[in-house]
């Protein structure tokens, strides 16, 4: 599927949703529709209290490095027309965090329409584009099916990347994916997830007028009507939910979680919102 028609459809859906906001709120008074301001230091303090074994690091964004990455990546003109700087920054930072060896194999999870696999392949590494929308199984460098149940052998990949996708894993797919990553990664291999959406509150974003309707709401989370979001489900963990659903299962499966605070994304562009990222490193054989 070409990129431009997809983004045109998303754009029309977003405009319609925004136009319907007043009508929806009139029928559903009191529905939250704005994300509360982020308390970064409070989130980190709570995370350290709940799971001191989770390492916390900071990553300083370098705008010059990001623009060099963009130039070398040869992004198509119509790639990421809505949030181009943000997506390119995510790609560049994830590559830094992944530390994949030359000649290694990377899986770009939920990769549909992404330009990232082409960039990875240009470095001499193998990159498999995985997506639920692709036909089941591995065909060349395309892998279809559930990311939490990949049709791949154990210890297959050196790295995995997820860009603006992990938050859309509904139900227990987030926890199942973490355990599957431990199985599929080689010892020393890494998963780089960004953005990692963590907030002091636990909520799920959904667009009441999105093309796929409203998704399920996690137990213990609350619903925020995200007009113009055009997605049915976007999870924002609080520290407790993050530890319970992601960090603890990761450590139990033999992965070392490293929680990154991303500093200075706004130096690239005011539209950039990358705040947190997560690296999961396989330290020994999966459980």
Short mmCIF file of C-alpha atoms in Angstrom, two decimals:
data_model
loop_
_atom_site.label_atom_id
_atom_site.label_comp_id
_atom_site.label_asym_id
_atom_site.label_seq_id
_atom_site.Cartn_x
_atom_site.Cartn_y
_atom_site.Cartn_z
CA UNK A 1 0.00 0.00 0.00
CA UNK A 2 1.35 3.42 -0.93
CA UNK A 3 1.89 5.95 1.80
CA UNK A 4 0.05 9.00 0.45
CA UNK A 5 -3.48 7.52 0.17
CA UNK A 6 -3.14 6.10 3.69
CA UNK A 7 -2.27 9.47 5.19
CA UNK A 8 -5.00 11.19 3.19
CA UNK A 9 -7.56 8.84 4.69
CA UNK A 10 -6.13 9.36 8.17
CA UNK A 11 -6.23 13.11 7.65
CA UNK A 12 -9.87 13.13 6.58
CA UNK A 13 -10.80 10.93 9.55
CA UNK A 14 -8.92 13.24 11.92
CA UNK A 15 -10.63 16.37 10.61
CA UNK A 16 -14.06 14.78 10.88
CA UNK A 17 -13.39 13.69 14.47
CA UNK A 18 -12.29 17.17 15.50
CA UNK A 19 -15.39 18.66 13.89
CA UNK A 20 -17.58 16.29 15.93
CA UNK A 21 -15.95 17.04 19.29
CA UNK A 22 -18.57 19.49 20.57
CA UNK A 23 -21.45 17.19 19.64
CA UNK A 24 -19.83 14.22 21.39
CA UNK A 25 -19.07 16.15 24.58
CA UNK A 26 -22.62 17.52 24.66
CA UNK A 27 -23.91 13.93 24.63
CA UNK A 28 -21.22 12.64 27.02
CA UNK A 29 -20.58 15.48 29.50
CA UNK A 30 -17.64 15.03 31.82
CA UNK A 31 -15.70 12.82 29.41
CA UNK A 32 -11.96 13.60 29.70
CA UNK A 33 -10.53 14.73 26.38
CA UNK A 34 -7.14 16.23 27.27
CA UNK A 35 -4.01 14.51 28.56
CA UNK A 36 -2.95 15.94 31.95
CA UNK A 37 0.51 17.60 32.02
CA UNK A 38 3.34 15.12 32.40
CA UNK A 39 5.21 14.92 35.73
CA UNK A 40 8.49 13.43 34.54
CA UNK A 41 10.37 13.58 37.83
CA UNK A 42 7.40 12.21 39.76
CA UNK A 43 7.10 9.30 37.33
CA UNK A 44 10.79 8.46 37.60
CA UNK A 45 10.75 8.68 41.40
CA UNK A 46 7.76 6.34 41.57
CA UNK A 47 9.36 3.91 39.13
CA UNK A 48 12.57 3.79 41.17
CA UNK A 49 10.54 3.14 44.31
CA UNK A 50 8.50 0.33 42.74
CA UNK A 51 11.30 -1.35 40.77
CA UNK A 52 14.80 -0.23 41.79
CA UNK A 53 16.26 -2.98 39.59
CA UNK A 54 15.05 -1.10 36.49
CA UNK A 55 17.97 1.03 35.35
CA UNK A 56 17.11 4.64 34.49
CA UNK A 57 19.29 6.52 32.00
CA UNK A 58 19.08 9.82 30.12
CA UNK A 59 19.54 10.30 26.39
CA UNK A 60 20.36 13.79 25.08
CA UNK A 61 18.95 14.50 21.62
CA UNK A 62 21.45 15.91 19.13
CA UNK A 63 19.62 17.80 16.34
CA UNK A 64 22.67 17.67 14.07
CA UNK A 65 22.88 13.90 14.37
CA UNK A 66 19.17 13.59 13.62
CA UNK A 67 19.47 15.76 10.47
CA UNK A 68 22.46 13.70 9.29
CA UNK A 69 20.40 10.55 9.81
CA UNK A 70 17.54 12.10 7.81
CA UNK A 71 19.84 12.99 4.93
CA UNK A 72 21.47 9.57 4.79
CA UNK A 73 18.11 7.83 5.16
CA UNK A 74 16.71 9.39 1.98
CA UNK A 75 13.17 9.55 3.31
CA UNK A 76 10.51 9.79 0.58
CA UNK A 77 8.85 13.19 0.24
CA UNK A 78 5.45 11.86 1.37
CA UNK A 79 6.76 9.76 4.26
CA UNK A 80 5.29 10.80 7.62
CA UNK A 81 3.65 13.95 6.32
CA UNK A 82 1.94 14.67 9.67
CA UNK A 83 4.79 14.16 12.15
CA UNK A 84 7.88 13.77 10.00
CA UNK A 85 10.45 15.17 12.44
CA UNK A 86 9.11 13.04 15.29
CA UNK A 87 9.22 9.81 13.30
CA UNK A 88 12.71 10.45 11.96
CA UNK A 89 13.93 11.27 15.46
CA UNK A 90 12.43 8.01 16.76
CA UNK A 91 14.28 6.07 14.06
CA UNK A 92 17.59 7.76 14.80
CA UNK A 93 17.36 7.35 18.59
CA UNK A 94 16.23 3.73 18.37
CA UNK A 95 19.21 2.93 16.16
CA UNK A 96 21.52 4.46 18.76
CA UNK A 97 19.91 2.45 21.55
CA UNK A 98 19.80 -0.83 19.63
CA UNK A 99 23.59 -1.25 19.13
CA UNK A 100 23.06 -4.00 16.56
CA UNK A 101 26.27 -5.69 15.30
CA UNK A 102 27.27 -5.38 11.66
CA UNK A 103 25.71 -8.22 9.69
CA UNK A 104 23.06 -8.76 12.37
CA UNK A 105 19.32 -9.27 11.95
CA UNK A 106 16.77 -6.67 13.04
CA UNK A 107 12.99 -7.09 13.21
CA UNK A 108 11.00 -3.89 12.76
CA UNK A 109 7.80 -4.73 14.63
CA UNK A 110 4.48 -3.29 13.41
CA UNK A 111 6.42 -1.98 10.43
CA UNK A 112 3.64 -1.44 7.90
CA UNK A 113 4.50 1.56 5.64
CA UNK A 114 7.71 2.27 7.57
CA UNK A 115 10.83 3.47 5.75
CA UNK A 116 13.03 2.22 8.62
CA UNK A 117 13.72 -1.29 7.19
CA UNK A 118 15.17 0.25 4.02
CA UNK A 119 17.59 2.31 6.10
CA UNK A 120 18.68 -0.70 8.16
CA UNK A 121 19.26 -2.80 5.04
CA UNK A 122 21.45 -0.07 3.58
CA UNK A 123 23.83 -0.59 6.54
CA UNK A 124 24.44 -4.20 5.46
CA UNK A 125 22.18 -5.73 8.09
CA UNK A 126 19.13 -7.87 7.49
CA UNK A 127 15.85 -6.23 8.45
CA UNK A 128 12.59 -8.14 8.62
CA UNK A 129 9.44 -6.03 8.41
CA UNK A 130 6.80 -7.54 10.70
CA UNK A 131 3.15 -6.54 10.77
CA UNK A 132 -0.21 -8.05 11.69
CA UNK A 133 -1.58 -6.95 8.31
CA UNK A 134 0.89 -9.10 6.35
CA UNK A 135 0.13 -12.72 5.38
CA UNK A 136 1.00 -15.18 8.15
CA UNK A 137 4.58 -16.45 8.29
CA UNK A 138 8.00 -15.40 7.05
CA UNK A 139 8.35 -14.74 3.33
CA UNK A 140 11.77 -13.39 2.50
CA UNK A 141 12.15 -10.35 4.73
CA UNK A 142 8.43 -9.91 5.43
CA UNK A 143 6.86 -11.50 8.51
CA UNK A 144 3.10 -11.58 9.01
CA UNK A 145 1.06 -12.41 12.08
CA UNK A 146 0.91 -11.58 15.77
CA UNK A 147 4.06 -9.88 17.12
CA UNK A 148 3.47 -11.72 20.39
CA UNK A 149 3.61 -15.12 18.62
CA UNK A 150 6.14 -14.85 15.80
CA UNK A 151 6.70 -17.68 13.36
CA UNK A 152 10.45 -17.62 14.02
CA UNK A 153 12.95 -19.95 15.75
CA UNK A 154 14.46 -19.25 19.16
CA UNK A 155 17.43 -16.85 19.36
CA UNK A 156 16.80 -15.63 15.81
CA UNK A 157 17.34 -11.85 15.96
CA UNK A 158 19.98 -9.44 17.20
CA UNK A 159 17.51 -6.60 17.67
CA UNK A 160 13.92 -5.42 17.45
CA UNK A 161 12.49 -1.94 17.02
CA UNK A 162 9.01 -0.57 17.70
CA UNK A 163 8.12 2.97 16.64
CA UNK A 164 4.77 4.40 17.76
CA UNK A 165 3.34 0.88 17.96
CA UNK A 166 3.70 -0.66 21.43
CA UNK A 167 0.96 1.56 22.85
CA UNK A 168 -1.52 0.01 20.40
CA UNK A 169 -1.03 -3.57 21.70
CA UNK A 170 -4.47 -4.28 23.14
CA UNK A 171 -5.36 -6.64 25.98
CA UNK A 172 -2.38 -8.65 27.20
CA UNK A 173 -0.49 -8.35 23.91
CA UNK A 174 2.07 -6.03 25.52
CA UNK A 175 3.03 -8.60 28.15
CA UNK A 176 2.95 -11.46 25.66
CA UNK A 177 5.19 -9.53 23.28
CA UNK A 178 7.80 -8.96 25.99
CA UNK A 179 7.99 -12.69 26.65
CA UNK A 180 8.09 -13.46 22.92
CA UNK A 181 10.93 -11.00 22.45
CA UNK A 182 12.94 -12.86 25.09
CA UNK A 183 12.47 -16.05 23.09
CA UNK A 184 13.28 -14.58 19.66
CA UNK A 185 16.31 -12.49 20.69
CA UNK A 186 19.84 -13.84 20.81
CA UNK A 187 21.73 -13.41 24.09
CA UNK A 188 22.86 -9.78 24.15
CA UNK A 189 20.12 -8.78 21.70
CA UNK A 190 17.98 -5.73 22.37
CA UNK A 191 14.46 -4.42 21.85
CA UNK A 192 14.13 -0.63 21.48
CA UNK A 193 10.62 0.71 22.12
CA UNK A 194 9.74 4.33 21.52
CA UNK A 195 7.92 6.33 22.37
CA UNK A 196 7.25 4.51 25.63
CA UNK A 197 4.11 6.17 26.92
CA UNK A 198 4.31 6.42 30.70
CA UNK A 199 2.34 8.98 32.69
CA UNK A 200 1.52 9.55 36.35
CA UNK A 201 -2.04 8.42 35.43
CA UNK A 202 -3.10 5.16 33.79
CA UNK A 203 -5.37 5.81 30.81
CA UNK A 204 -6.24 4.70 27.30
CA UNK A 205 -6.69 7.12 24.41
CA UNK A 206 -9.31 6.34 21.80
CA UNK A 207 -10.92 8.38 19.04
CA UNK A 208 -14.72 8.16 19.29
CA UNK A 209 -14.95 8.88 15.55
CA UNK A 210 -11.92 6.92 14.39
CA UNK A 211 -12.32 4.44 11.52
CA UNK A 212 -12.02 1.42 13.85
CA UNK A 213 -14.24 2.62 16.71
CA UNK A 214 -13.33 2.73 20.40
CA UNK A 215 -11.04 0.02 21.70
CA UNK A 216 -11.16 -1.83 25.03
CA UNK A 217 -10.12 -0.04 28.21
CA UNK A 218 -7.68 -1.81 30.53
CA UNK A 219 -8.82 -2.67 34.04
CA UNK A 220 -7.68 0.14 36.32
CA UNK A 221 -7.26 2.63 33.47
CA UNK A 222 -9.61 5.42 32.45
CA UNK A 223 -10.74 6.55 29.00
CA UNK A 224 -9.69 9.79 27.30
CA UNK A 225 -11.59 10.80 24.16
CA UNK A 226 -8.80 11.81 21.76
CA UNK A 227 -10.53 13.69 18.94
CA UNK A 228 -8.44 13.58 15.77
CA UNK A 229 -6.31 10.70 17.06
CA UNK A 230 -7.74 8.30 14.43
CA UNK A 231 -6.74 5.26 16.52
CA UNK A 232 -8.94 2.94 18.55
CA UNK A 233 -6.45 2.26 21.34
CA UNK A 234 -3.39 3.99 22.80
CA UNK A 235 -2.21 2.87 26.24
CA UNK A 236 -0.40 5.22 28.63
CA UNK A 237 0.98 3.30 31.62
CA UNK A 238 1.34 4.69 35.07
CA UNK A 239 4.51 3.42 36.83
CA UNK A 240 2.60 0.63 38.60
CA UNK A 241 1.04 -0.66 35.38
CA UNK A 242 4.37 -0.40 33.56
CA UNK A 243 6.13 -2.52 36.17
CA UNK A 244 3.29 -5.06 36.35
CA UNK A 245 2.69 -5.42 32.61
CA UNK A 246 6.16 -4.84 31.14
CA UNK A 247 9.15 -4.57 33.46
CA UNK A 248 8.40 -7.50 35.78
CA UNK A 249 7.49 -9.93 32.95
CA UNK A 250 10.61 -8.83 31.07
CA UNK A 251 12.90 -9.54 34.00
CA UNK A 252 11.14 -12.85 34.61
CA UNK A 253 11.83 -13.85 31.00
CA UNK A 254 15.53 -12.96 31.10
CA UNK A 255 15.44 -9.39 29.80
CA UNK A 256 17.12 -6.42 31.47
CA UNK A 257 14.93 -3.28 31.27
CA UNK A 258 16.61 0.09 30.75
CA UNK A 259 14.23 3.05 31.03
CA UNK A 260 15.38 6.12 29.08
CA UNK A 261 14.40 9.72 29.68
CA UNK A 262 14.77 11.50 26.34
CA UNK A 263 15.96 15.07 26.85
CA UNK A 264 15.76 17.80 24.23
CA UNK A 265 13.39 16.46 21.58
CA UNK A 266 11.97 19.97 21.26
CA UNK A 267 15.38 21.12 19.99
CA UNK A 268 14.67 19.22 16.77
CA UNK A 269 11.16 20.60 16.34
CA UNK A 270 8.30 21.89 18.52
CA UNK A 271 6.16 19.01 17.24
CA UNK A 272 8.49 16.35 18.67
CA UNK A 273 7.03 14.63 21.73
CA UNK A 274 9.49 11.79 22.39
CA UNK A 275 9.87 11.70 26.17
CA UNK A 276 10.58 8.11 27.22
CA UNK A 277 12.05 5.03 25.57
CA UNK A 278 12.61 1.47 26.73
CA UNK A 279 15.39 -0.97 25.93
CA UNK A 280 15.02 -4.65 26.85
CA UNK A 281 18.30 -6.56 26.67
CA UNK A 282 18.40 -10.33 26.73
CA UNK A 283 20.92 -11.36 29.35
CA UNK A 284 20.56 -15.14 29.32
CA UNK A 285 18.40 -17.92 27.96
CA UNK A 286 14.71 -17.06 28.06
CA UNK A 287 12.61 -18.75 30.71
#
